[in-house]
Amino acid sequence: MKIRDERGRALGAVKTPPDLVEFMVSLCHPTKSRCRVLEPGCGDCPFLLAFAQRYGFHHELVGIDIDPEAVRAAKRNMPTATIIEGDFLLWEPDGRFDIIIGNPPYGIIGDGSHYPIHSLKEKKGIYRNRFWTWQGKFNIYGAFIEQAVKLLNEGGKLVFVVPASWMVLDDFAKLRLFLAHSGHLTIYYFGRVFSDRRVSCVVMTLEKGRKGISLHDGLSPVSRRTDYAGELIRFETPEWLAFEKSGPPLECFFHIHFAARSPEVRAHPLVSTTPKSSLVPVLTGRNLKSGWIDYQNCYSGLWMPQEAAPTLRFFYAFPHIVVGHTKGTRVVAAVDDRCYPWREEFHLVAKADGLDERAIAAYLNSEVVQDYVRSLYRDLVPHLTLPMLSRIPIPQEFIPTHRLSLFAQEN
Ligand SMILES: C[S@@+](CC[C@H](N)C(=O)[O-])C[C@H]1O[C@@H](n2cnc3c(N)ncnc32)[C@H](O)[C@@H]1O
């Protein structure tokens, strides 16, 4: 049992709650008297069973799973279906499908010490070459989506429950573009649907060949567009869009940099793992508070001479605004006026002189900015991202007049 659990975990196996299965099946609306229906990563095929119970067993039902044990369970559960043991991502079936429904595995493929999906790590290079949408670290669910869309008939429908991260992360920019060109997207945001997983999820459907996008909060419609072209998918309202346009975006006046990464800091010849009076702590997100910085405590376990900090990143040489990356979907900012070394967070380097950085940091911590970020991005990802930060509007009173006119000319 333990071995099976461990293998399942390494393949991203998670059971879908029955009421979610029912809801997703209710979105299928078969349009042919006999549809070809596929459940990829089928486990014991809950979706095929619920589909057949709702629409009839006369449809052609196909499941595929890479785990032989899951395949045995699926065959027991659905003796009338065709169940295939194989890798869905490398599968080349004879024909396409009218409906593809399921809950694909989630996780970054890589080494077991860092990443959840480690059984498939030898194939990562093959997947990367095979999938156009593969970008950055990516996530196995993105590859499942691309493969499923390719295997759909024109006019066919995909219904998947997946993490919400593809809606806003840069690593999924190509996936959003691919989806925008492939069909009409309908998204139902449900937040945490798996009690034992801290992941915010959406049910997405794609009707191949149509265009546009509709977003729902649960079942309530939020927005609908006929011209989707792969942009970030946010909970936009006229009020928050007006707020966003009320001032130039932060990226207009600041270069936004990431801190030096942990391996680089550790490898630095002047970094020590023991404190000395001549050294200062290398700061992390835990040192960053709303409006102030805790310079005393060392959470990184690393120390270095303060004057050597700029050899890690040039911007550790002068006072600048630091904004939290690792603090959930909220904005936490403070000015580092002591110029310490950092191992985490965003560092804002002013593009122009004369900006009141202390006032801007206080504004970034304000309730209105927290409301703006929470309303547009909910908990789609567990941290603040670069695009989220760069779009925050800066009130005009914090910007010197001559810089403001430059911004007006550019726009
Ligand atoms: C999240 S579970 C979903 C199981 C079932 N569909 C459900 O909803 O309860 C994902 C399933 O995908 C399977 N899987 C993982 N990688 C796969 C691959 N490359 N090809 C086919 N199946 C895979 C796992 O074995 C697991 O059964």
Coordinates of C-alpha atoms and ligand atoms in Angstrom, one line a residue, residues 8 11-16 21 39-47 64-67 70 86-90 102-106 117 120 123 127 140 144, ligand 1:
G8 CA 1.0 7.7 -7.0
L11 CA 2.9 10.7 -10.7
G12 CA 0.6 13.4 -9.3
A13 CA -2.2 11.0 -8.4
V14 CA -5.1 12.8 -6.5
K15 CA -8.7 11.7 -6.3
T16 CA -11.3 14.2 -7.6
V21 CA -16.7 15.2 -11.2
E39 CA -10.2 10.5 -19.7
P40 CA -6.4 11.1 -19.7
G41 CA -4.6 10.2 -16.5
C42 CA -7.7 8.2 -15.7
G43 CA -6.8 6.6 -12.4
D44 CA -9.9 4.4 -11.7
C45 CA -11.8 6.5 -14.3
P46 CA -14.3 8.4 -12.2
F47 CA -15.1 10.8 -15.1
I64 CA -5.3 6.1 -20.4
D65 CA -3.0 6.0 -17.4
I66 CA 0.7 5.4 -17.0
D67 CA 0.4 3.5 -13.7
A70 CA -4.5 2.5 -11.9
G86 CA 0.7 4.3 -21.5
D87 CA 2.1 7.8 -21.3
F88 CA -0.6 10.2 -22.5
L89 CA 2.0 12.8 -23.3
L90 CA 3.7 10.5 -25.9
G102 CA -10.4 14.7 -16.4
N103 CA -8.1 15.8 -13.7
P104 CA -4.5 15.7 -15.0
P105 CA -1.5 15.3 -12.7
Y106 CA 0.0 18.6 -11.3
I117 CA 6.7 14.6 -10.3
L120 CA 8.9 11.1 -15.2
K123 CA 11.4 12.0 -20.1
Y127 CA 8.4 16.5 -23.4
I140 CA 3.0 18.6 -16.3
F144 CA -1.6 17.6 -20.6
Ligands
LIG1 C1 -4.8 13.7 -10.5 S1 -4.8 12.0 -10.8 C2 -6.4 11.8 -11.5 C3 -7.0 10.5 -11.4 C4 -8.4 10.4 -11.7 N1 -8.6 10.8 -13.1 C5 -9.3 11.2 -10.8 O1 -9.7 12.2 -11.2 O2 -9.6 10.7 -9.7 C6 -3.7 11.9 -12.2 C7 -3.5 10.6 -12.9 O3 -2.6 10.8 -13.9 C8 -1.7 9.6 -14.1 N2 -0.5 10.1 -14.9 C9 0.5 10.8 -14.5 N3 1.4 11.0 -15.5 C10 0.8 10.4 -16.6 C11 1.2 10.3 -17.9 N4 2.3 10.9 -18.4 N5 0.4 9.6 -18.8 C12 -0.8 9.1 -18.3 N6 -1.2 9.1 -17.0 C13 -0.4 9.8 -16.2 C14 -1.4 9.2 -12.6 O4 -1.0 7.9 -12.6 C15 -2.8 9.5 -12.0 O5 -3.6 8.3 -12.0

